[in-house]
Coordinates of C-alpha atoms and ligand atoms in Angstrom, one line a residue:
M986 CA -4.8 -27.0 -24.6
K987 CA -3.4 -29.7 -23.2
F988 CA -2.5 -30.6 -19.9
S989 CA 0.5 -32.1 -20.9
Q990 CA 1.7 -29.2 -23.2
F991 CA 0.9 -26.5 -19.9
F992 CA 2.8 -24.8 -17.3
I993 CA 0.8 -25.2 -14.2
P994 CA 2.6 -25.8 -11.4
T995 CA 0.3 -27.2 -8.5
T996 CA 1.7 -27.8 -5.5
K997 CA 0.2 -28.6 -1.8
E998 CA 2.1 -26.1 0.1
A999 CA 0.6 -22.6 0.3
P1000 CA 2.9 -19.7 1.4
K1001 CA 3.1 -19.8 5.4
D1002 CA 2.0 -16.1 5.9
A1003 CA -1.5 -17.0 3.4
S1004 CA -3.7 -16.7 5.9
L1005 CA -6.3 -16.2 3.1
P1006 CA -8.3 -19.3 0.8
S1007 CA -8.1 -16.7 -2.0
H1008 CA -3.9 -16.5 -1.3
Q1009 CA -3.6 -20.2 -1.0
F1010 CA -5.6 -21.4 -3.9
L1011 CA -4.1 -18.7 -6.5
V1012 CA -0.2 -20.0 -5.4
R1013 CA -1.1 -23.3 -5.0
G1014 CA -3.2 -24.0 -8.1
G1015 CA 0.1 -22.3 -10.1
F1016 CA -1.5 -18.9 -10.5
V1017 CA 0.3 -16.2 -9.7
N1018 CA 3.5 -16.5 -7.3
Q1019 CA 5.3 -13.9 -5.1
V1020 CA 8.7 -12.6 -5.8
S1021 CA 8.8 -9.9 -3.2
A1022 CA 6.6 -8.3 -0.3
G1023 CA 3.2 -7.7 -2.7
I1024 CA 4.8 -7.9 -6.4
Y1025 CA 4.1 -11.3 -8.1
N1026 CA 4.5 -13.2 -11.1
Y1027 CA 1.2 -14.2 -13.4
L1028 CA 1.6 -17.6 -14.9
P1029 CA -0.2 -18.3 -17.5
M1030 CA -3.4 -19.8 -16.0
G1031 CA -3.2 -17.0 -13.7
K1032 CA -2.7 -15.0 -17.2
I1033 CA -5.4 -16.2 -18.5
V1034 CA -7.9 -15.0 -15.8
L1035 CA -6.8 -11.9 -15.7
E1036 CA -7.5 -11.2 -19.5
K1037 CA -10.7 -12.5 -18.5
I1038 CA -11.4 -10.1 -16.6
K1039 CA -10.0 -7.8 -18.6
K1040 CA -11.9 -8.3 -21.9
V1041 CA -15.4 -7.9 -19.4
I1042 CA -14.5 -4.4 -18.0
K1043 CA -13.6 -3.7 -21.4
E1044 CA -16.3 -4.5 -23.0
E1045 CA -18.3 -2.6 -20.7
L1046 CA -16.6 0.4 -21.3
D1047 CA -16.4 0.3 -24.7
A1048 CA -19.8 -0.1 -24.5
A1049 CA -20.3 2.8 -22.8
G1050 CA -18.4 5.2 -25.0
C1051 CA -15.1 5.4 -22.8
F1052 CA -11.7 5.1 -24.8
E1053 CA -8.5 3.5 -23.9
V1054 CA -5.7 5.4 -23.7
E1055 CA -2.4 3.4 -22.3
L1056 CA -0.2 6.4 -19.8
G1057 CA 3.4 5.8 -19.0
F1058 CA 3.7 4.2 -15.7
V1059 CA 7.0 6.8 -14.7
T1060 CA 5.7 9.6 -13.9
P1061 CA 7.5 13.3 -14.2
S1062 CA 7.3 14.5 -9.8
E1063 CA 6.8 18.0 -11.5
L1064 CA 3.0 16.7 -12.1
W1065 CA 2.8 15.9 -8.4
R1066 CA 4.1 18.9 -6.8
E1067 CA 1.7 21.1 -9.5
S1068 CA -1.1 18.8 -8.2
G1069 CA 0.1 19.8 -4.6
R1070 CA -0.3 15.8 -3.9
Y1071 CA 3.7 15.0 -4.0
E1072 CA 3.8 16.1 -0.3
K1073 CA 0.7 14.4 0.7
Y1074 CA 0.9 11.2 -0.5
G1075 CA 3.7 10.2 2.0
K1076 CA 5.7 7.3 1.9
E1077 CA 3.4 4.8 -0.4
L1078 CA 4.4 7.5 -3.4
L1079 CA 8.1 5.4 -4.7
R1080 CA 10.0 8.2 -6.0
I1081 CA 13.0 7.9 -8.3
K1082 CA 15.8 9.5 -10.0
D1083 CA 17.2 9.2 -13.8
R1084 CA 20.8 9.7 -14.4
K1085 CA 20.2 13.0 -15.1
E1086 CA 18.9 13.5 -11.3
M1087 CA 15.3 14.2 -12.4
E1088 CA 12.9 13.0 -10.0
F1089 CA 10.0 10.5 -11.1
V1090 CA 7.5 9.0 -9.2
L1091 CA 5.3 5.3 -10.2
G1092 CA 2.2 6.2 -10.7
P1093 CA -0.1 5.0 -8.0
T1094 CA -2.6 6.5 -9.5
H1095 CA -2.9 8.6 -12.8
E1096 CA -5.5 11.9 -12.6
E1097 CA -2.0 14.3 -13.0
M1098 CA -0.9 12.4 -15.9
M1099 CA -4.9 12.5 -17.5
V1100 CA -5.1 15.6 -17.3
E1101 CA -1.6 16.2 -18.2
L1102 CA -2.8 14.6 -21.4
V1103 CA -6.1 16.2 -22.3
K1104 CA -4.9 20.0 -21.2
N1105 CA -4.5 22.0 -24.3
R1106 CA -6.0 19.0 -26.6
V1107 CA -9.3 19.5 -25.8
T1108 CA -10.0 22.9 -25.6
S1109 CA -13.7 23.5 -26.6
Y1110 CA -16.7 22.5 -25.0
K1111 CA -18.3 21.4 -28.1
N1112 CA -15.3 18.5 -27.8
L1113 CA -17.2 17.5 -24.6
P1114 CA -17.5 15.4 -22.9
I1115 CA -14.4 12.5 -23.0
N1116 CA -14.0 9.7 -20.6
L1117 CA -10.8 7.7 -21.0
Y1118 CA -9.4 5.0 -18.9
Q1119 CA -6.6 2.5 -18.9
I1120 CA -6.0 -1.0 -17.5
K1121 CA -2.9 -0.8 -15.8
L1122 CA 0.3 -1.6 -13.0
K1123 CA 0.5 0.8 -10.5
F1124 CA 2.8 0.9 -7.7
R1125 CA 2.0 2.0 -4.1
D1126 CA 4.5 1.3 -1.3
E1127 CA 2.1 -0.5 1.0
A1128 CA 3.1 -0.4 4.7
R1129 CA 1.5 -3.6 5.1
P1130 CA 1.2 -5.2 1.8
R1131 CA -0.3 -8.6 2.5
F1132 CA -3.3 -11.3 1.9
G1133 CA -2.0 -11.8 -1.8
L1134 CA -3.7 -9.8 -4.9
L1135 CA -5.7 -8.1 -1.9
R1136 CA -3.1 -5.6 -1.0
G1137 CA -0.4 -5.5 -3.3
R1138 CA 2.2 -2.7 -3.9
E1139 CA 2.7 -3.6 -7.5
F1140 CA -1.1 -4.1 -8.6
L1141 CA -3.4 -3.5 -12.2
M1142 CA -6.1 -1.2 -11.7
K1143 CA -8.7 0.3 -14.3
D1144 CA -8.6 4.1 -13.7
G1145 CA -10.7 5.9 -15.8
Y1146 CA -11.1 9.9 -15.9
S1147 CA -14.0 11.9 -17.3
F1148 CA -13.9 15.6 -18.8
H1149 CA -17.3 17.5 -18.6
S1150 CA -18.4 21.7 -18.9
N1151 CA -20.4 21.3 -15.9
T1152 CA -20.9 19.5 -13.0
E1153 CA -24.5 18.1 -14.1
D1154 CA -23.3 16.6 -16.8
M1155 CA -20.3 15.0 -14.6
K1156 CA -22.9 13.8 -12.5
R1157 CA -24.9 12.2 -15.0
E1158 CA -21.8 10.5 -16.1
F1159 CA -21.3 9.1 -12.3
G1160 CA -24.4 7.6 -12.9
L1161 CA -23.8 6.1 -16.5
M1162 CA -20.8 4.6 -15.2
E1163 CA -22.2 3.4 -11.9
E1164 CA -24.5 1.3 -13.7
T1165 CA -21.4 0.3 -16.2
Y1166 CA -19.7 -0.6 -12.8
K1167 CA -23.0 -2.7 -11.5
K1168 CA -22.9 -4.8 -15.0
I1169 CA -18.7 -5.7 -15.1
F1170 CA -19.2 -6.5 -11.3
R1171 CA -22.4 -8.7 -11.9
R1172 CA -20.8 -10.5 -15.0
L1173 CA -18.0 -11.6 -12.9
G1174 CA -20.4 -13.5 -11.2
L1175 CA -20.0 -11.3 -7.8
E1176 CA -22.0 -10.4 -4.7
F1177 CA -21.6 -6.8 -4.1
K1178 CA -22.7 -3.8 -2.6
I1179 CA -22.5 -0.3 -3.3
V1180 CA -21.6 1.8 -1.1
E1181 CA -21.3 5.6 0.1
A1182 CA -17.5 6.6 0.8
D1183 CA -15.6 9.0 2.4
S1184 CA -14.4 11.5 0.1
G1185 CA -10.8 11.9 1.9
A1186 CA -9.2 15.4 2.1
I1187 CA -10.0 15.8 -1.2
G1188 CA -13.4 16.8 -0.7
G1189 CA -15.6 16.3 -3.6
T1190 CA -19.2 15.3 -2.7
G1191 CA -20.1 11.8 -3.8
S1192 CA -18.1 9.0 -4.0
K1193 CA -19.3 5.0 -3.8
E1194 CA -17.1 2.5 -3.4
F1195 CA -18.0 -1.2 -4.6
M1196 CA -17.6 -3.7 -1.9
V1197 CA -17.4 -7.8 -2.8
L1198 CA -19.1 -9.2 0.4
A1199 CA -17.0 -11.7 1.8
D1200 CA -15.7 -11.8 5.9
S1201 CA -12.1 -11.8 5.1
G1202 CA -12.8 -8.0 3.5
E1203 CA -10.6 -5.1 5.4
D1204 CA -13.4 -2.5 5.3
T1205 CA -16.7 -2.3 7.3
I1206 CA -19.5 -1.5 5.8
V1207 CA -22.1 -0.4 7.7
A1208 CA -25.9 -1.6 5.9
C1209 CA -29.7 -1.2 6.9
K1210 CA -31.5 -5.0 7.7
S1211 CA -34.5 -3.3 5.6
C1212 CA -33.4 -1.0 2.7
D1213 CA -31.0 -0.4 0.2
Y1214 CA -29.0 2.0 2.4
G1215 CA -25.3 1.0 2.4
A1216 CA -22.0 2.5 3.3
N1217 CA -18.4 2.1 4.2
I1218 CA -17.9 2.8 8.1
E1219 CA -15.6 5.9 7.3
A1220 CA -18.6 7.5 5.6
A1221 CA -21.4 5.9 7.6
K1222 CA -24.4 8.2 9.2
R1223 CA -27.3 7.1 11.6
V1224 CA -30.0 9.0 13.6
K1225 CA -29.0 10.7 16.3
R1226 CA -29.1 8.3 19.6
K1227 CA -31.5 9.6 22.2
I1228 CA -30.3 9.5 25.8
E1229 CA -32.7 9.0 28.7
N1230 CA -32.7 8.1 32.2
K1231 CA -29.8 11.6 32.7
K1232 CA -29.3 12.4 36.3
A1233 CA -29.4 16.1 36.8
F1234 CA -26.7 18.2 38.6
D1235 CA -26.2 21.8 39.4
Y1236 CA -22.7 23.4 36.9
A1237 CA -19.7 22.5 39.5
K1238 CA -16.1 21.5 39.5
V1239 CA -16.3 18.4 41.3
A1240 CA -12.9 16.8 42.5
T1241 CA -11.8 13.4 40.7
P1242 CA -8.9 12.4 42.5
N1243 CA -7.4 9.3 40.2
I1244 CA -11.1 9.1 38.5
K1245 CA -10.0 9.0 35.0
T1246 CA -11.5 6.6 32.8
I1247 CA -15.4 7.3 31.8
E1248 CA -16.2 3.5 33.6
E1249 CA -14.5 5.3 36.3
V1250 CA -16.2 8.9 36.3
S1251 CA -19.3 7.0 35.6
E1252 CA -19.7 5.1 38.7
F1253 CA -18.2 8.0 40.6
F1254 CA -21.1 10.2 39.4
G1255 CA -23.2 7.5 39.5
I1256 CA -24.2 7.5 36.2
Q1257 CA -24.5 6.2 32.6
P1258 CA -21.3 6.7 30.1
S1259 CA -23.5 8.3 27.8
Q1260 CA -23.8 11.2 30.2
T1261 CA -20.4 12.0 30.5
I1262 CA -18.1 13.8 27.2
K1263 CA -14.9 12.0 26.3
A1264 CA -12.0 13.1 24.9
I1265 CA -9.7 11.1 22.3
I1266 CA -6.2 13.1 22.4
K1267 CA -4.8 12.7 18.6
K1268 CA -1.6 13.8 16.8
A1269 CA -2.7 15.1 13.3
L1270 CA -0.2 15.3 10.4
Y1271 CA 0.1 17.7 7.8
D1272 CA 1.6 18.7 5.2
D1273 CA 4.3 21.2 7.4
G1274 CA 3.2 19.7 10.4
S1275 CA 1.8 18.4 13.2
E1276 CA 0.0 19.6 16.2
I1277 CA -2.2 18.3 19.3
V1278 CA -5.8 17.9 18.4
V1279 CA -8.9 16.9 20.9
F1280 CA -12.2 14.7 19.8
F1281 CA -14.9 15.3 22.0
L1282 CA -17.7 12.5 22.1
R1283 CA -20.5 10.7 23.9
G1284 CA -18.3 8.6 26.3
D1285 CA -19.8 5.3 24.9
D1286 CA -19.1 6.8 21.7
T1287 CA -16.3 5.7 19.6
L1288 CA -14.4 7.9 17.0
E1289 CA -14.3 6.9 13.8
E1290 CA -10.6 8.0 12.5
T1291 CA -11.3 8.7 8.8
K1292 CA -13.5 10.8 9.9
A1293 CA -11.9 13.0 12.8
C1294 CA -8.8 13.2 9.8
N1295 CA -11.5 14.9 7.4
S1296 CA -13.1 17.6 10.3
I1297 CA -9.6 19.2 10.4
K1298 CA -8.5 18.4 7.3
A1299 CA -4.6 16.2 8.5
N1300 CA -3.1 13.7 5.7
E1301 CA -3.1 11.5 9.0
I1302 CA -3.6 11.1 12.6
T1303 CA -1.9 8.9 15.0
D1304 CA -1.9 8.3 18.4
A1305 CA -0.6 11.4 20.9
S1306 CA 2.4 10.1 22.9
E1307 CA 2.4 10.8 27.1
E1308 CA 5.1 13.5 26.7
E1309 CA 3.0 15.1 23.7
I1310 CA 0.1 15.3 25.4
A1311 CA 1.7 16.6 28.4
L1312 CA 3.6 19.7 26.5
A1313 CA 0.4 20.5 25.1
G1314 CA -0.6 21.2 28.6
L1315 CA -3.4 19.3 28.6
F1316 CA -4.1 16.1 31.7
A1317 CA -5.1 12.9 30.4
G1318 CA -8.6 11.9 32.5
F1319 CA -8.8 15.2 33.3
V1320 CA -9.7 17.0 29.5
G1321 CA -12.6 18.6 28.9
P1322 CA -14.4 21.0 26.0
I1323 CA -14.8 24.0 28.5
G1324 CA -11.9 26.4 28.7
I1325 CA -9.2 24.3 26.7
N1326 CA -6.7 25.7 25.2
V1327 CA -5.8 23.0 22.0
K1328 CA -7.5 22.6 19.3
S1329 CA -10.3 20.8 19.4
V1330 CA -13.8 19.3 18.1
I1331 CA -16.8 17.9 19.5
D1332 CA -19.4 15.5 17.6
N1333 CA -22.2 16.7 16.3
E1334 CA -24.4 14.6 18.6
L1335 CA -23.6 16.5 21.1
I1336 CA -24.8 20.0 19.6
G1337 CA -26.7 21.7 22.5
E1338 CA -26.4 19.4 25.4
T1339 CA -26.8 19.8 28.2
N1340 CA -25.9 18.6 32.2
M1341 CA -23.3 16.4 31.0
I1342 CA -20.0 15.5 33.0
C1343 CA -16.9 16.4 31.7
G1344 CA -12.7 16.7 32.3
A1345 CA -12.4 20.5 33.7
N1346 CA -9.0 20.5 32.2
E1347 CA -7.1 20.1 35.6
I1348 CA -5.9 17.5 37.2
D1349 CA -7.8 15.4 39.8
A1350 CA -11.1 17.4 38.8
H1351 CA -14.1 17.2 36.5
L1352 CA -17.0 19.3 35.6
S1353 CA -20.9 18.5 36.5
G1354 CA -24.1 20.2 34.7
V1355 CA -22.0 21.5 31.8
S1356 CA -24.2 22.6 29.0
L1357 CA -22.5 22.5 25.4
A1358 CA -25.7 24.9 24.0
S1359 CA -23.6 28.2 23.6
I1360 CA -20.3 27.2 23.3
D1361 CA -17.8 28.5 20.6
S1362 CA -16.2 25.5 19.2
V1363 CA -16.3 23.8 15.7
F1364 CA -18.9 20.6 15.3
D1365 CA -18.4 17.3 13.3
D1366 CA -19.6 14.1 12.7
L1367 CA -17.1 11.8 14.4
V1368 CA -18.4 8.9 15.4
E1369 CA -18.6 5.4 14.7
V1370 CA -21.9 3.9 13.7
E1371 CA -22.5 0.8 15.4
A1372 CA -24.5 -2.4 15.1
G1373 CA -28.4 -2.2 16.1
D1374 CA -27.9 2.5 15.2
I1375 CA -31.1 3.6 13.5
C1376 CA -30.8 4.1 9.6
T1377 CA -31.4 7.4 8.3
C1378 CA -32.8 6.6 5.5
C1379 CA -35.7 3.9 6.6
A1380 CA -35.8 4.2 10.2
N1381 CA -34.8 0.7 10.4
E1382 CA -31.8 -1.0 12.2
L1383 CA -28.1 -0.9 11.2
Y1384 CA -25.7 -4.2 11.0
H1385 CA -21.7 -4.1 10.1
T1386 CA -20.3 -6.3 7.2
K1387 CA -17.3 -6.9 5.5
G1388 CA -16.6 -6.1 2.1
I1389 CA -13.4 -6.4 -0.4
E1390 CA -13.4 -2.7 -2.2
V1391 CA -13.2 -3.8 -5.8
G1392 CA -14.0 -0.5 -7.1
H1393 CA -14.6 3.2 -6.3
I1394 CA -16.1 6.0 -8.4
F1395 CA -15.9 9.8 -7.2
Q1396 CA -17.0 12.8 -8.3
L1397 CA -13.8 15.0 -9.1
G1398 CA -15.3 18.3 -9.6
T1399 CA -12.0 20.6 -10.2
R1400 CA -9.8 19.2 -7.8
Y1401 CA -6.6 18.4 -10.7
S1402 CA -7.8 20.6 -13.4
E1403 CA -7.8 23.5 -11.7
P1404 CA -3.9 23.8 -10.2
L1405 CA -2.8 22.0 -13.0
K1406 CA -4.5 25.2 -15.1
A1407 CA -6.7 22.0 -17.8
N1408 CA -8.6 24.8 -19.3
F1409 CA -11.3 25.0 -21.9
L1410 CA -13.5 27.8 -23.6
D1411 CA -17.0 27.4 -22.4
E1412 CA -20.2 28.9 -24.9
N1413 CA -19.5 32.2 -24.4
G1414 CA -15.7 32.2 -24.7
K1415 CA -14.1 32.2 -21.2
S1416 CA -11.7 30.0 -20.2
K1417 CA -13.1 27.2 -17.4
P1418 CA -11.0 24.0 -16.0
F1419 CA -12.8 20.9 -16.4
V1420 CA -15.0 19.6 -14.7
M1421 CA -13.8 16.3 -13.8
G1422 CA -15.5 12.6 -12.1
T1423 CA -12.7 9.5 -11.6
Y1424 CA -13.5 5.6 -12.2
G1425 CA -11.2 3.0 -10.3
I1426 CA -11.7 -0.8 -10.1
G1427 CA -9.1 -3.1 -8.6
V1428 CA -8.4 -5.4 -11.9
S1429 CA -5.3 -7.5 -9.8
R1430 CA -7.5 -7.6 -6.8
L1431 CA -10.7 -9.1 -8.4
L1432 CA -8.6 -12.2 -8.5
S1433 CA -8.7 -12.3 -5.3
A1434 CA -11.9 -11.0 -4.5
I1435 CA -13.6 -13.3 -6.6
I1436 CA -11.9 -16.8 -5.2
E1437 CA -12.7 -15.4 -1.6
Q1438 CA -16.5 -15.6 -2.3
H1439 CA -16.2 -18.3 -4.8
H1440 CA -14.1 -21.3 -3.0
D1441 CA -14.2 -24.8 -1.0
E1442 CA -12.0 -26.1 1.2
K1443 CA -10.8 -28.2 -1.8
G1444 CA -10.0 -25.1 -3.4
C1445 CA -11.2 -22.4 -6.6
I1446 CA -14.5 -22.4 -8.0
W1447 CA -14.4 -19.8 -10.2
T1448 CA -17.6 -17.9 -12.3
K1449 CA -18.9 -18.6 -15.8
E1450 CA -16.5 -15.6 -17.3
T1451 CA -13.7 -16.0 -15.6
A1452 CA -13.0 -19.8 -15.1
P1453 CA -9.1 -19.8 -17.4
F1454 CA -11.6 -22.7 -19.0
A1455 CA -15.1 -24.1 -18.4
V1456 CA -14.2 -28.1 -18.8
D1457 CA -12.1 -30.2 -17.4
I1458 CA -11.8 -33.2 -20.0
I1459 CA -9.7 -35.9 -17.4
V1460 CA -8.6 -38.6 -19.1
S1461 CA -8.5 -41.4 -16.3
N1462 CA -6.0 -43.3 -17.5
A1463 CA -4.2 -41.4 -20.2
K1464 CA -1.8 -44.3 -21.7
N1465 CA -5.5 -46.2 -22.7
E1466 CA -5.1 -45.6 -26.4
N1467 CA -9.5 -45.3 -26.4
E1468 CA -9.8 -43.0 -23.5
L1469 CA -7.1 -40.8 -24.6
S1470 CA -8.9 -40.6 -28.3
A1471 CA -12.4 -40.6 -26.7
G1472 CA -10.9 -37.3 -24.7
S1473 CA -9.0 -35.8 -27.4
K1474 CA -12.4 -35.9 -29.8
L1475 CA -14.6 -33.7 -26.7
H1476 CA -11.8 -31.3 -27.2
K1477 CA -11.9 -31.1 -30.7
E1478 CA -15.9 -30.6 -30.8
L1479 CA -16.0 -28.0 -27.6
N1480 CA -13.5 -26.2 -29.4
N1481 CA -15.1 -26.3 -32.3
M1482 CA -18.5 -25.2 -30.5
K1483 CA -16.4 -21.8 -29.2
I1484 CA -16.3 -24.2 -25.3
S1485 CA -13.2 -23.6 -23.7
A1486 CA -11.6 -27.1 -22.6
I1487 CA -8.1 -27.9 -21.2
L1488 CA -7.5 -31.9 -21.7
D1489 CA -5.9 -33.7 -18.8
D1490 CA -4.1 -35.9 -21.3
R1491 CA -1.0 -36.6 -18.3
K1492 CA 0.0 -40.1 -19.2
N1493 CA 1.8 -40.1 -15.5
E1494 CA -0.3 -39.1 -13.1
R1495 CA -3.3 -40.7 -11.6
F1496 CA -6.2 -40.0 -12.0
G1497 CA -6.8 -39.3 -8.3
F1498 CA -3.8 -36.5 -8.5
K1499 CA -6.2 -34.7 -11.5
I1500 CA -9.2 -34.7 -10.5
G1501 CA -7.3 -32.6 -7.1
D1502 CA -6.0 -30.6 -10.4
F1503 CA -9.6 -30.1 -10.8
E1504 CA -10.7 -28.7 -8.0
L1505 CA -7.9 -27.0 -7.2
I1506 CA -7.7 -25.0 -10.4
G1507 CA -11.6 -24.5 -9.9
F1508 CA -12.5 -24.7 -13.9
N1509 CA -16.1 -25.4 -14.0
Y1510 CA -17.2 -29.1 -15.1
A1511 CA -14.8 -31.7 -15.5
I1512 CA -15.8 -34.5 -17.4
I1513 CA -13.9 -37.4 -16.8
I1514 CA -13.4 -40.2 -19.0
G1515 CA -12.8 -43.6 -16.5
K1516 CA -13.5 -47.0 -16.2
K1517 CA -17.1 -46.5 -17.5
F1518 CA -16.1 -45.7 -20.6
E1519 CA -16.0 -49.1 -21.5
N1520 CA -19.7 -49.1 -21.5
D1521 CA -19.7 -45.8 -23.1
I1522 CA -20.2 -44.2 -20.2
V1523 CA -18.6 -40.5 -19.0
E1524 CA -18.9 -38.9 -15.8
I1525 CA -19.6 -34.9 -15.6
V1526 CA -18.4 -33.0 -12.3
R1527 CA -19.9 -29.2 -11.8
R1528 CA -16.9 -27.5 -9.7
D1529 CA -19.5 -25.5 -8.3
T1530 CA -21.2 -28.2 -6.0
L1531 CA -19.2 -31.1 -6.6
E1532 CA -22.4 -33.0 -7.8
K1533 CA -21.9 -35.7 -10.3
I1534 CA -23.6 -37.1 -13.2
E1535 CA -23.3 -40.0 -15.6
V1536 CA -24.2 -39.8 -19.4
P1537 CA -23.5 -41.7 -22.3
Y1538 CA -20.5 -40.5 -24.2
K1539 CA -22.2 -38.8 -27.1
E1540 CA -24.7 -36.4 -24.8
A1541 CA -21.5 -35.4 -22.6
V1542 CA -20.9 -32.1 -25.2
A1543 CA -25.3 -31.5 -25.0
T1544 CA -25.2 -32.2 -21.2
I1545 CA -22.2 -29.4 -20.8
L1546 CA -24.4 -26.9 -23.1
E1547 CA -27.2 -27.5 -21.0
L1548 CA -25.4 -27.1 -17.8
M1549 CA -23.8 -23.7 -19.3
D1550 CA -27.0 -21.7 -19.9
Ligands
LIG643 P1 -7.6 0.9 -0.3 O1 -8.8 1.0 0.5 O2 -8.2 -0.4 0.2 O3 -6.2 1.0 0.5 P2 -7.7 3.1 -2.5 O4 -9.1 3.3 -2.2 O5 -6.4 3.4 -1.7 O6 -8.1 1.4 -1.7 P3 -8.1 3.6 -4.6 O7 -7.2 4.7 -4.4 O8 -9.8 3.8 -4.5 O9 -7.5 2.9 -3.5 O10 -7.6 2.9 -6.1 C1 -8.7 2.0 -6.7 C2 -8.9 0.6 -6.8 O11 -7.6 0.1 -6.9 C3 -9.7 0.6 -5.6 O12 -11.2 -0.3 -5.3 C4 -9.4 -1.2 -5.3 O13 -9.8 -2.1 -5.4 C5 -7.6 -0.9 -5.8 N1 -6.4 -1.3 -5.0 C6 -5.8 0.4 -4.5 N2 -5.2 -0.3 -3.9 C7 -5.2 -1.5 -3.8 C8 -3.3 -2.5 -3.8 N3 -2.5 -2.1 -3.0 N4 -3.7 -3.9 -4.6 C9 -4.6 -3.8 -4.8 N5 -5.3 -3.2 -5.6 C10 -5.5 -2.4 -4.5
LIG644 MG1 -11.0 3.5 -2.8

C-alpha cells in the first residue's frame, strides 16, 4: 500500500467535543468521522483496524467451537413483546414502522432473535450444546452518546449465545468463554481485569465483565490490593464495617427542630454519623407505573443506585421531587424505618443494629436508642463500597480504579427460552426450555479502548495485532529517485515476508509532515530513508518508545524482524 494512493485524511483539528485522547486521535488520524451523534463512518485506516480486531475475535471463537451466523438488524417487535423487553428497554430501543404499519425494533442486542433461530431447529438434547455468534451492527438510542466510539448509538458488537440441556453444561461453557475472552484481549495487547458484574433485573447468577484499565473509563471498579478480587462497583462486596464508640441512648422521641442532615443530627446528639440511619428517598419506575421508595443505610454510607434498583426489581430509579415526597406523606429530613408507611428497603449492614438515631416520621423529631433487631422489613445490599473497605476474600484493603467495559459474559438460564417457548426434548423425552449463556464484546468500542490505553501526546500507539500496518517506510524526499526506489524495494521485501507495510512515497509532503502522520496514526515502526541514505544508513523508529536506531540499509528488514519478535 502506498500513501500517495491511499485515502488517509489526517488533520490537526480535533472535534470540539472530543475530550478523550482516543476520540481526538481516531478522528485526527483519519480512522473515523462522525456522521451524527453516536454514529460514525470508518475510513480505510479505521476499517483495516476494525477487520484486524474482528479477525482475532473470530479466530479465537472458532477455535473454541463457536459458529458464526448473521441475523437481521431490523427485528420484529412481536419478539420483544413475547420476551417482555418491549416496555422494559425504554427509550434506548429504536422502534420503527414499515409501510404496512408493522412495528420493528433496530436490534440493540439479539437474545430474542437468536432464540427464535434455534427454536424448532434444535429439538433434542443430542444436538446440544451449541454456541452461535455474530459480529453485527447494533443500535441503542443512548441518552448520552459520547467519547467517540466508546459510547455510540450505532456500534459493532460481537454477541454470542449458547444453548444447553442443563445448568452444569452452561457453566462449563461460561468458563470456556471466560478463557477465550482472555486470549482475545491478551492478543489485542490490552491490560484488563475480569470483574464481578451486576446481573441486573434479569436476575441470573454469574455475570462477569472484562474491563480495560484506563483512567477515562466510565465504570468504577473495586479491586483488592492483595488478592484477585475485582467487581464493578454496582456489584462489589465488602466485609461489614465495625462501628465502635457508640454512645448509649434510651429509646425516646426527641424534638429536633430543623435538624435534618446527617451532620446536623450527629452534632445535635454528639455522635458519629455512623450511629445515625440515613434515609434516601427515590422514585422507582416500573413497566406499569412508579412509586416512592425509601432506602435506609448507615449515616456515613453512600447508596449504590444499581443495587437499590435491583433490590426492588425496578427498571430505573430517579430522584423524587419535593411534591412527590410530600404527597407520599414523608417529611424530608425526618424519615426513619420505624413505622414508615412507604415501601422501604434497609441495608444489610444494619441487620440487628441497636442504639441508632433515625427520623421519627414526623416533622422536627428523631428517635434515639432505636433497635432494628426485630423490625419486619426488607433488607438488601445497598451500599457503595469505598476505597479502604475490607475485601471479603482475603481481608485486605480494597481500592477504586476505572475501567472501560469491553466484554460481558452472562449466565442467562431460561430467562429468554421460557417466555419464547424455546424447548428441547431431554433424555427422558421431556420438553424443557434451553439453558442459555450470552457473551458480548464491544468490537467498535475496542478501537477506542486500545487507544485509551496505548497513546502518547503525539497520537495512537497501536498494539502488534491491531496496527493498521506494522511498518511505515518513510521516504524523506520522494522526488529523489534513489531514495524512492530504495523505499519501494524495502516495501516489496516486507510484503513478500507477509509483514504489512505502507510506503510513504508522497512527493508533495515534507519529511516533518510524514513523521507527524506516523506518530499520529501509530504504526508500530518507521523506517526512514533520509539524508544518511547517501552513506547507506536508514533510521528505524519504534512508535511505542520513539527510540531511534541507525542501521545499514541492507539490515533494515532483519532489524524489523528482530524488533517484532
Ligand atoms: P454499558 O454498561 O457500557 O452501557 P452494557 O452493559 O449496556 O454497556 P452489554 O449489553 O453488556 O452493554 O453489551 C455488550 C458489550 O457491548 C459491552 O460490554 C460493551 O463493550 C459494548 N457496548 C454496549 N453499549 C455500547 C455503546 N453504546 N457503544 C459502544 N459499545 C457498546
Ligand atoms: Mg454489560
